[in-house]
């Protein structure tokens, strides 16, 4: 159901940056509405010139605008090209606390058709241990749909 709605929201991208952001904004709104127990959900996209993740469309409190690759959970997921599930953010060395209410976090990379990381999808929860392996798989599927619709 959510996946179908997501697919519809991101379909028909015209190749422009402006419309990529429009679709990402709607994807953030949908996934935010459909995910219980979270306080932040959004995208960070890679700026190739500076090799940093720059804040993209999101829902939740105002957040850090840039994260170097390799730093924080987002930067690590981008560097390793794999999802990172953090049950307790206080136990993750280098975690960047944008919203002090966050206790657990799930970050999945967005990977384009050439295998390059183009950004990450970050979800935060005020509950310790909020995310399961099933959530990780589900968000990886969302990320796959999003990157193939908007980076093809
Ligand atoms: N906690 C993230 C930073 C982004 S915010 O949570 C929105 C991190 O450690 O990369």
Coordinates of N, CA and C and ligand atoms in Angstrom, one line a residue, residues 40 44 63-64 67 71-75 94-99 102 105 107 122 124, ligand 1:
X40 N 11.9 12.3 13.2 CA 12.6 13.0 12.0 C 12.7 11.9 10.9
X44 N 19.4 13.4 2.9 CA 20.6 14.1 2.7 C 21.2 13.7 1.4
X63 N 17.3 20.7 11.0 CA 18.4 19.8 11.2 C 19.8 20.3 10.7
X64 N 20.8 19.6 11.0 CA 22.2 19.9 10.5 C 22.1 20.0 9.0
X67 N 26.8 17.2 6.4 CA 27.5 16.2 7.1 C 28.6 15.6 6.2
X71 N 31.2 10.9 8.5 CA 30.9 11.4 9.8 C 29.4 11.0 10.2
X72 N 29.2 10.8 11.4 CA 27.9 10.5 11.9 C 27.3 9.2 11.3
X73 N 26.1 8.9 11.6 CA 25.5 7.7 11.1 C 25.2 7.9 9.6
X74 N 24.8 9.1 9.2 CA 24.5 9.3 7.8 C 25.8 9.2 6.9
X75 N 26.8 9.9 7.4 CA 28.1 9.9 6.6 C 28.7 8.5 6.6
X94 N 30.4 9.0 17.4 CA 30.4 10.0 16.3 C 29.0 10.4 15.8
X95 N 28.0 9.8 16.6 CA 26.6 10.2 16.2 C 26.4 11.7 16.3
X96 N 25.7 12.3 15.3 CA 25.5 13.7 15.3 C 24.1 14.0 15.8
X97 N 24.0 14.7 16.9 CA 22.7 14.9 17.5 C 22.0 16.1 16.9
X98 N 21.2 16.0 15.9 CA 20.5 17.2 15.3 C 19.3 17.5 16.2
X99 N 18.6 16.5 16.6 CA 17.5 16.6 17.5 C 17.8 15.8 18.8
X102 N 16.2 12.4 19.7 CA 16.5 11.1 19.0 C 17.2 10.1 19.9
X105 N 18.1 5.2 15.4 CA 18.2 5.8 14.1 C 18.4 4.7 13.0
X107 N 19.5 4.5 8.9 CA 20.0 5.3 7.7 C 20.2 4.3 6.6
X122 N 17.3 9.1 6.1 CA 17.6 9.0 7.5 C 16.2 9.1 8.3
X124 N 14.8 8.9 12.4 CA 15.1 9.0 13.8 C 13.9 8.7 14.6
Ligands
LIG1 N1 22.0 11.7 13.5 C1 22.5 11.9 12.1 C2 22.5 13.4 11.7 C3 21.2 13.8 11.0 S1 20.0 14.1 12.0 O1 19.6 12.9 12.8 C4 18.6 14.6 11.2 C5 23.9 11.4 12.0 O2 24.5 11.0 13.0 O3 24.4 11.3 10.9

